[in-house]
Amino acid sequence: MIRIRNLIKTFGSQLIFCDFNCEFADGGKYLIAGESGIGKTTLLRMIVGLERPDQGRIESDEDMTFAMVFQEDRLIDDMSAIENVLLVNPHCSVSLIRQELAKLLPEDQLDKPVNELSGGMKRRTSLVRAMLNDGRIIILDEPFAGLDEENRRKALKYIDEKQQGRIILLCSHEDDELQDYIRIDL
Amino acid sequence: MKRKVLIILGWICLWQILAAVIHNDILMVGPLQVLSALFHMAAEPSFWISVIATMSRIIAGFLLGTLAGVLLAWLAYEHELIRDILQPAMLFLKAVPVVSFIVLILIWAGGVWLGFAISMIVVLPIVYVNVLEGLMNTDRNLLEMAQVFRLAKMTCIRKIYSRSVKPYFISALSLACGMAVKSGIAAEVIGQSRNTIGNGIYMSKVYLAIDQLFAWTFVILLLSWLFEKAVSILLAKAGKHL
């Protein structure tokens, strides 16, 4: 369970969050919704600890460990998809990573440096990297950006398959297929 | 390649012609006389003792300067206060003429440690400034990624920081190699450190043996080139393991 209490956050003179309260239950899937620039990414960044709220608390009963798909792919360009996933998941074997990546990417692309992959392939690589991680809270910031319909469907299925009782917080403009997510409107 | 060899041969011929025209062994000697002097010098054990003594001190100073430069750069990167404290010290090391340090060390420690100390003093700020620049330019997005995924510090250093620092470090070392050799030997000349290349150059001035001066110069160029090559090979090998 994550509890957000009386959160206040400003950017310069602009008030982004004013006394914001919210709870995310274990095993829940949440869609953080709202128009562009309303503070979806800022909220996610505060939850993972990359930004500090001006006031308020973000707390949990247990240690909060995270895995994240960032708005940008944040992969190491000259490393392959397999190496990038292995970097943050050293507990996984190369063969397991190859098998998992092959669910979303063509197998012949897995050993190439990621800077030779398309934007969509990089996106799927960063999704596999996050979902294989043992973080208790999975943060997905626009995980379907640049994916066509078929790949989006596959990615969504992959997220469900790998959730394993963890909290998922997802920001996406594509919310048609996310009816089973609890919607949090900002 | 062929053209380059021809150009070098052309310059050597010009040098020989110039020596023949001047026709004064105290003012100018030709390449053949330099080669002959080099063979004579190399036949003496003292030549090799000088080469080994000079290069071992310069390499030791270079290594220590590099190590100190990297460690201080890391500390400065991690702590803003240390960065602020070190900034004037590094500016001082860079701005003060090497000759002032040479005289100071000569007074404090004598000639034996001169090559070592000067080489270290020259290398340290070059490595420090470049490594710090590389660290400061590390991709913030990747560092945030590492923070969220709880990557170990050592993994971050090997996989994220090293990629950013590598080009800065390589250019720093290739610059520092030549500087360390030249400054170290210049210090030996001024300090007249015994059994060193610098002392050999000093003696060639005392005895007006310009053929030996040219021969020592050739030896320094060769050693400097070999040193730079060795460092770049080591860096390439180390880079593969990162």
Coordinates of C-alpha atoms in Angstrom, one line a residue:
Chain A
M1 CA 0.0 0.0 0.0
I2 CA 1.2 3.5 -0.9
R3 CA -0.4 6.4 0.8
I4 CA 0.0 10.0 -0.4
R5 CA -1.0 12.5 2.2
N6 CA -1.6 16.3 1.8
L7 CA 0.8 16.6 -1.1
I8 CA 1.7 20.1 -2.3
K9 CA 4.0 20.7 -5.2
T10 CA 4.7 23.9 -7.1
F11 CA 6.8 24.7 -10.1
G12 CA 7.9 28.4 -9.9
S13 CA 4.6 30.2 -9.3
Q14 CA 2.5 27.4 -10.7
L15 CA 0.7 25.1 -8.2
I16 CA 0.7 21.6 -9.5
F17 CA -0.6 19.7 -6.5
C18 CA -2.7 21.3 -3.8
D19 CA -3.4 19.0 -0.8
F20 CA -3.5 15.9 -3.0
N21 CA -4.4 12.6 -1.3
C22 CA -4.4 9.2 -2.8
E23 CA -3.9 5.5 -1.9
F24 CA -2.6 2.7 -4.0
A25 CA -3.4 -0.8 -2.7
D26 CA -1.1 -3.8 -3.2
G27 CA -1.8 -5.7 -6.4
G28 CA -3.8 -2.8 -7.8
K29 CA -3.5 -1.4 -11.3
Y30 CA -3.9 2.3 -11.6
L31 CA -4.2 4.6 -14.5
I32 CA -3.0 8.1 -13.7
A33 CA -5.1 10.2 -16.1
G34 CA -5.2 13.9 -17.0
E35 CA -4.4 16.3 -19.7
S36 CA -0.8 17.0 -20.8
G37 CA 1.2 19.1 -18.3
I38 CA -1.2 18.5 -15.4
G39 CA 1.6 16.8 -13.4
K40 CA 1.3 13.1 -14.1
T41 CA 5.0 12.6 -14.6
T42 CA 5.8 14.9 -11.6
L43 CA 3.6 12.7 -9.4
L44 CA 5.4 9.5 -10.6
R45 CA 8.8 11.1 -10.0
M46 CA 7.8 12.1 -6.5
I47 CA 6.6 8.6 -5.7
V48 CA 9.9 7.1 -6.8
G49 CA 11.9 9.8 -5.0
L50 CA 13.4 11.6 -7.9
E51 CA 11.6 14.8 -6.9
R52 CA 10.6 16.1 -3.4
P53 CA 7.2 17.4 -2.7
D54 CA 7.1 20.9 -1.2
Q55 CA 4.8 19.5 1.6
G56 CA 3.1 16.3 2.4
R57 CA 4.1 12.6 2.7
I58 CA 4.4 9.6 0.5
E59 CA 4.6 6.5 2.6
S60 CA 4.3 2.8 2.6
D61 CA 4.0 0.0 5.1
E62 CA 7.1 -1.8 3.6
D63 CA 10.2 -0.6 1.9
M64 CA 9.3 0.9 -1.4
T65 CA 11.3 -0.6 -4.3
F66 CA 10.6 0.5 -7.8
A67 CA 10.9 -0.5 -11.4
M68 CA 10.1 2.1 -14.0
V69 CA 9.5 2.8 -17.7
F70 CA 10.5 6.4 -18.0
Q71 CA 9.0 8.8 -20.6
E72 CA 12.4 8.5 -22.4
D73 CA 13.8 5.0 -22.9
R74 CA 16.9 5.6 -20.8
L75 CA 18.8 2.7 -22.3
I76 CA 22.5 2.6 -22.7
D77 CA 22.9 3.2 -26.4
D78 CA 25.9 1.0 -27.2
M79 CA 24.6 -2.0 -25.2
S80 CA 22.2 -4.5 -26.7
A81 CA 18.7 -5.0 -25.5
I82 CA 19.8 -8.1 -23.6
E83 CA 22.6 -6.3 -21.9
N84 CA 20.4 -3.3 -20.9
V85 CA 17.9 -5.7 -19.3
L86 CA 20.6 -7.7 -17.6
L87 CA 22.2 -4.5 -16.2
V88 CA 19.2 -3.8 -13.9
N89 CA 18.2 -7.5 -13.5
P90 CA 21.5 -9.3 -12.6
H91 CA 19.4 -12.0 -10.9
C92 CA 18.0 -13.1 -14.4
S93 CA 19.9 -15.4 -16.7
V94 CA 20.7 -14.3 -20.3
S95 CA 18.6 -17.1 -21.6
L96 CA 15.6 -16.0 -19.6
I97 CA 16.0 -12.4 -20.7
R98 CA 16.3 -13.4 -24.3
Q99 CA 13.1 -15.5 -23.9
E100 CA 11.2 -12.6 -22.3
L101 CA 12.4 -10.0 -24.8
A102 CA 11.4 -12.3 -27.7
K103 CA 7.8 -12.0 -26.5
L104 CA 7.8 -8.4 -27.5
L105 CA 10.7 -7.9 -30.0
P106 CA 12.0 -9.8 -33.1
E107 CA 14.7 -12.2 -31.9
D108 CA 17.2 -11.1 -34.5
Q109 CA 17.3 -7.6 -32.9
L110 CA 18.1 -8.6 -29.4
D111 CA 21.9 -8.6 -29.7
K112 CA 22.2 -5.3 -31.7
P113 CA 23.2 -2.1 -29.9
V114 CA 19.9 -0.4 -28.9
N115 CA 20.8 2.7 -30.9
E116 CA 20.2 0.6 -34.0
L117 CA 16.7 -0.3 -32.9
S118 CA 13.5 1.6 -33.7
G119 CA 11.8 3.8 -31.2
G120 CA 9.1 1.2 -30.6
M121 CA 11.6 -1.6 -30.0
K122 CA 13.5 0.6 -27.5
R123 CA 10.2 1.2 -25.7
R124 CA 9.4 -2.5 -25.5
T125 CA 13.0 -3.2 -24.3
S126 CA 12.5 -0.7 -21.4
L127 CA 9.2 -2.3 -20.6
V128 CA 10.8 -5.8 -20.3
R129 CA 13.6 -4.3 -18.2
A130 CA 11.1 -2.8 -15.8
M131 CA 8.7 -5.9 -15.6
L132 CA 11.6 -8.3 -15.0
N133 CA 12.8 -6.2 -12.1
D134 CA 11.9 -7.3 -8.6
G135 CA 10.7 -3.8 -7.6
R136 CA 7.4 -3.9 -5.6
I137 CA 6.0 -0.9 -7.4
I138 CA 6.0 -0.7 -11.2
I139 CA 5.8 2.8 -12.6
L140 CA 5.0 3.0 -16.3
D141 CA 5.2 6.5 -17.8
E142 CA 3.7 6.3 -21.3
P143 CA 4.8 2.7 -21.9
F144 CA 2.9 2.5 -25.2
A145 CA 4.3 5.6 -26.8
G146 CA 5.3 4.9 -30.4
L147 CA 3.7 1.4 -30.4
D148 CA 1.2 0.3 -33.1
E149 CA -2.0 -1.4 -32.0
E150 CA -0.8 -4.9 -32.2
N151 CA 2.4 -4.2 -30.2
R152 CA 0.4 -2.2 -27.7
R153 CA -1.9 -5.1 -27.1
K154 CA 1.1 -7.5 -26.7
A155 CA 2.7 -5.0 -24.3
L156 CA -0.4 -4.7 -22.2
K157 CA -0.7 -8.5 -22.0
Y158 CA 2.9 -8.7 -21.0
I159 CA 2.3 -6.2 -18.1
D160 CA -0.6 -8.3 -16.9
E161 CA 1.5 -11.5 -17.1
K162 CA 4.4 -10.0 -15.1
Q163 CA 2.4 -8.0 -12.5
Q164 CA 2.5 -10.8 -10.0
G165 CA 0.6 -9.0 -7.3
R166 CA 2.6 -5.8 -7.5
I167 CA 1.3 -2.2 -7.7
I168 CA 1.2 -0.8 -11.2
L169 CA 0.9 2.9 -11.7
L170 CA 0.5 3.8 -15.4
C171 CA 0.3 7.0 -17.3
S172 CA -0.9 6.8 -20.8
H173 CA -2.8 8.8 -23.4
E174 CA -4.0 5.6 -24.9
D175 CA -6.6 4.5 -22.3
D176 CA -9.0 2.6 -24.6
E177 CA -7.7 -0.8 -23.5
L178 CA -7.1 0.1 -19.9
Q179 CA -10.7 -0.4 -18.6
D180 CA -9.5 -2.8 -15.9
Y181 CA -7.2 -0.2 -14.4
I182 CA -8.5 2.0 -11.6
R183 CA -8.6 5.5 -12.9
I184 CA -7.1 8.4 -10.9
D185 CA -7.9 11.7 -12.6
L186 CA -5.6 14.6 -11.7
Chain B
M1 CA 52.2 6.2 -46.3
K2 CA 54.8 6.3 -49.1
R3 CA 54.3 10.1 -49.4
K4 CA 54.8 10.5 -45.7
V5 CA 58.1 8.6 -45.7
L6 CA 59.3 10.6 -48.7
I7 CA 58.5 13.9 -46.9
I8 CA 60.4 12.8 -43.8
L9 CA 63.4 11.7 -45.9
G10 CA 63.2 15.1 -47.6
W11 CA 63.4 16.9 -44.2
I12 CA 66.4 14.7 -43.1
C13 CA 68.2 15.5 -46.4
L14 CA 67.5 19.2 -45.8
W15 CA 68.9 18.9 -42.3
Q16 CA 72.1 17.2 -43.6
I17 CA 72.5 19.9 -46.3
L18 CA 72.1 22.6 -43.6
A19 CA 74.7 21.0 -41.4
A20 CA 77.1 20.7 -44.4
V21 CA 76.6 24.4 -45.3
I22 CA 77.1 25.6 -41.6
H23 CA 80.0 23.2 -41.3
N24 CA 80.5 23.9 -37.6
D25 CA 80.1 20.9 -35.2
I26 CA 79.5 23.2 -32.2
L27 CA 76.5 25.0 -33.9
M28 CA 75.0 22.2 -36.0
V29 CA 75.5 18.5 -36.7
G30 CA 73.9 16.4 -39.4
P31 CA 71.7 13.3 -38.9
L32 CA 74.6 10.9 -39.6
Q33 CA 76.7 12.4 -36.8
V34 CA 73.7 12.2 -34.4
L35 CA 73.2 8.6 -35.3
S36 CA 76.9 7.9 -34.7
A37 CA 76.7 9.8 -31.3
L38 CA 73.6 7.7 -30.4
F39 CA 75.3 4.4 -31.1
H40 CA 78.3 5.5 -29.0
M41 CA 76.1 6.6 -26.1
A42 CA 74.0 3.4 -26.3
A43 CA 77.1 1.3 -25.9
E44 CA 77.7 2.8 -22.5
P45 CA 75.9 1.3 -19.5
S46 CA 75.4 4.8 -18.1
F47 CA 73.1 5.6 -21.0
W48 CA 70.7 2.8 -20.1
I49 CA 70.9 3.7 -16.4
S50 CA 70.0 7.3 -17.2
V51 CA 67.1 6.2 -19.4
I52 CA 65.7 3.8 -16.8
A53 CA 66.2 6.2 -13.9
T54 CA 64.4 9.0 -15.7
M55 CA 61.6 7.0 -17.2
S56 CA 60.9 5.1 -14.0
R57 CA 60.5 8.3 -12.0
I58 CA 58.4 10.0 -14.7
I59 CA 56.1 7.0 -15.1
A60 CA 55.8 6.7 -11.3
G61 CA 54.9 10.4 -11.1
F62 CA 52.5 10.0 -14.0
L63 CA 50.7 7.1 -12.4
L64 CA 50.4 8.8 -9.0
G65 CA 49.3 12.0 -10.7
T66 CA 46.7 10.1 -12.7
L67 CA 45.4 8.2 -9.6
A68 CA 45.3 11.3 -7.5
G69 CA 43.6 13.3 -10.3
V70 CA 40.9 10.6 -10.7
L71 CA 40.3 10.2 -7.0
L72 CA 40.1 14.0 -6.4
A73 CA 37.8 14.4 -9.4
W74 CA 35.5 11.8 -8.0
L75 CA 35.5 13.5 -4.6
A76 CA 34.9 16.9 -6.2
Y77 CA 32.0 15.4 -8.2
E78 CA 30.4 13.8 -5.1
H79 CA 30.9 16.9 -2.8
E80 CA 30.4 20.4 -4.0
L81 CA 32.4 21.7 -1.0
I82 CA 35.5 19.7 -2.0
R83 CA 35.0 20.9 -5.6
D84 CA 35.0 24.5 -4.4
I85 CA 38.1 23.9 -2.2
L86 CA 40.0 22.2 -4.9
Q87 CA 39.2 24.7 -7.7
P88 CA 41.8 27.4 -6.7
A89 CA 44.4 24.7 -5.9
M90 CA 44.0 23.2 -9.4
L91 CA 44.0 26.7 -11.0
F92 CA 47.2 27.4 -9.1
L93 CA 48.9 24.1 -10.3
K94 CA 47.9 24.9 -13.9
A95 CA 48.9 28.6 -13.8
V96 CA 52.2 28.6 -11.9
P97 CA 55.1 28.1 -14.3
V98 CA 56.6 24.6 -14.0
V99 CA 60.1 26.1 -13.4
S100 CA 58.9 27.6 -10.1
F101 CA 57.9 24.2 -8.9
I102 CA 61.2 22.8 -10.1
V103 CA 63.2 25.2 -8.0
L104 CA 61.0 24.8 -5.0
I105 CA 61.2 21.0 -5.1
L106 CA 64.9 21.2 -5.7
I107 CA 65.2 23.2 -2.5
W108 CA 62.8 21.1 -0.5
A109 CA 63.7 17.5 -1.6
G110 CA 66.8 17.7 -3.8
G111 CA 67.3 16.4 -7.3
V112 CA 66.5 12.7 -6.8
W113 CA 62.7 13.1 -6.7
L114 CA 62.5 16.0 -9.1
G115 CA 61.4 14.1 -12.2
F116 CA 58.8 12.2 -10.2
A117 CA 57.4 15.2 -8.5
I118 CA 57.2 17.5 -11.5
S119 CA 55.7 14.8 -13.7
M120 CA 53.0 14.3 -11.0
I121 CA 52.4 18.0 -10.6
V122 CA 51.9 18.4 -14.3
V123 CA 49.7 15.4 -14.8
L124 CA 47.4 15.8 -11.8
P125 CA 45.5 19.0 -12.8
I126 CA 45.1 17.8 -16.4
V127 CA 43.5 14.5 -15.3
Y128 CA 41.5 16.2 -12.5
V129 CA 39.9 18.8 -14.8
N130 CA 39.1 16.4 -17.6
V131 CA 37.8 13.6 -15.4
L132 CA 35.6 16.0 -13.5
E133 CA 34.3 17.4 -16.8
G134 CA 33.4 13.9 -17.9
L135 CA 31.7 13.1 -14.6
M136 CA 29.7 16.4 -14.7
N137 CA 28.5 15.6 -18.2
T138 CA 27.3 12.1 -17.3
D139 CA 23.7 11.6 -18.6
R140 CA 21.4 12.6 -15.8
N141 CA 18.6 10.4 -17.2
L142 CA 20.8 7.3 -16.9
L143 CA 21.8 8.2 -13.4
E144 CA 18.1 8.6 -12.4
M145 CA 17.4 5.2 -14.0
A146 CA 20.2 3.7 -12.0
Q147 CA 18.8 5.3 -8.8
V148 CA 15.3 4.0 -9.4
F149 CA 16.5 0.5 -10.2
R150 CA 18.9 0.6 -7.2
L151 CA 22.0 -0.1 -9.2
A152 CA 25.2 -0.7 -7.1
K153 CA 27.7 2.2 -7.1
M154 CA 30.3 0.1 -8.8
T155 CA 27.9 -0.9 -11.6
C156 CA 27.1 2.8 -12.1
I157 CA 30.8 3.6 -12.3
R158 CA 31.5 0.7 -14.8
K159 CA 28.5 1.1 -17.0
I160 CA 27.4 4.7 -16.8
Y161 CA 30.1 7.0 -15.5
S162 CA 32.9 5.3 -17.4
R163 CA 31.2 5.9 -20.8
S164 CA 31.0 9.6 -20.1
V165 CA 34.4 9.9 -18.6
K166 CA 36.3 7.7 -21.1
P167 CA 36.8 10.3 -24.0
Y168 CA 37.9 13.0 -21.5
F169 CA 40.2 10.6 -19.7
I170 CA 41.8 9.4 -22.9
S171 CA 42.4 12.9 -24.2
A172 CA 43.8 13.9 -20.8
L173 CA 46.2 11.1 -20.7
S174 CA 47.5 11.5 -24.2
L175 CA 48.2 15.2 -23.4
A176 CA 49.6 14.3 -20.0
C177 CA 52.0 11.7 -21.3
G178 CA 54.0 14.1 -23.5
M179 CA 53.8 16.8 -20.8
A180 CA 55.1 14.5 -18.1
V181 CA 58.1 13.4 -20.1
K182 CA 59.0 16.9 -21.3
S183 CA 58.5 18.6 -17.9
G184 CA 60.2 15.8 -16.0
I185 CA 63.3 15.9 -18.2
A186 CA 63.4 19.7 -18.1
A187 CA 63.3 19.5 -14.3
E188 CA 66.3 17.1 -14.4
V189 CA 68.2 19.5 -16.6
I190 CA 67.6 22.4 -14.2
G191 CA 68.2 20.2 -11.1
Q192 CA 71.2 18.4 -12.6
S193 CA 69.8 15.2 -11.2
R194 CA 72.6 12.6 -11.4
N195 CA 72.4 9.6 -13.8
T196 CA 69.4 10.9 -15.7
I197 CA 68.6 12.0 -19.2
G198 CA 68.3 15.6 -18.0
N199 CA 71.8 15.4 -16.7
G200 CA 73.0 13.9 -20.0
I201 CA 71.5 17.0 -21.8
Y202 CA 73.1 19.3 -19.3
M203 CA 76.5 17.7 -19.8
S204 CA 76.2 18.0 -23.6
K205 CA 75.7 21.8 -23.0
V206 CA 78.7 22.0 -20.7
Y207 CA 81.0 20.2 -23.2
L208 CA 79.3 21.8 -26.3
A209 CA 78.6 18.3 -27.6
I210 CA 75.7 19.2 -29.8
D211 CA 75.7 15.7 -31.4
Q212 CA 74.9 14.3 -28.0
L213 CA 72.2 16.9 -27.4
F214 CA 70.5 15.9 -30.7
A215 CA 70.9 12.2 -29.8
W216 CA 69.3 12.8 -26.4
T217 CA 66.5 14.8 -28.0
F218 CA 65.9 11.9 -30.4
V219 CA 65.8 9.5 -27.4
I220 CA 63.3 11.7 -25.6
L221 CA 61.0 11.8 -28.7
L222 CA 61.2 8.1 -29.0
L223 CA 60.5 7.4 -25.3
S224 CA 57.7 9.9 -25.3
W225 CA 56.1 8.2 -28.3
L226 CA 56.6 4.7 -26.8
F227 CA 55.1 5.9 -23.5
E228 CA 52.1 7.4 -25.3
K229 CA 51.6 4.2 -27.3
A230 CA 51.8 2.0 -24.2
V231 CA 49.3 4.2 -22.4
S232 CA 46.8 4.1 -25.3
I233 CA 47.2 0.3 -25.7
L234 CA 46.5 -0.1 -21.9
L235 CA 43.5 2.2 -22.1
A236 CA 42.1 0.3 -25.1
K237 CA 42.5 -3.0 -23.2
A238 CA 41.0 -1.6 -20.1
G239 CA 38.1 -0.1 -22.1
K240 CA 37.2 -3.6 -23.4
H241 CA 36.6 -4.8 -19.8
L242 CA 34.2 -1.9 -19.0

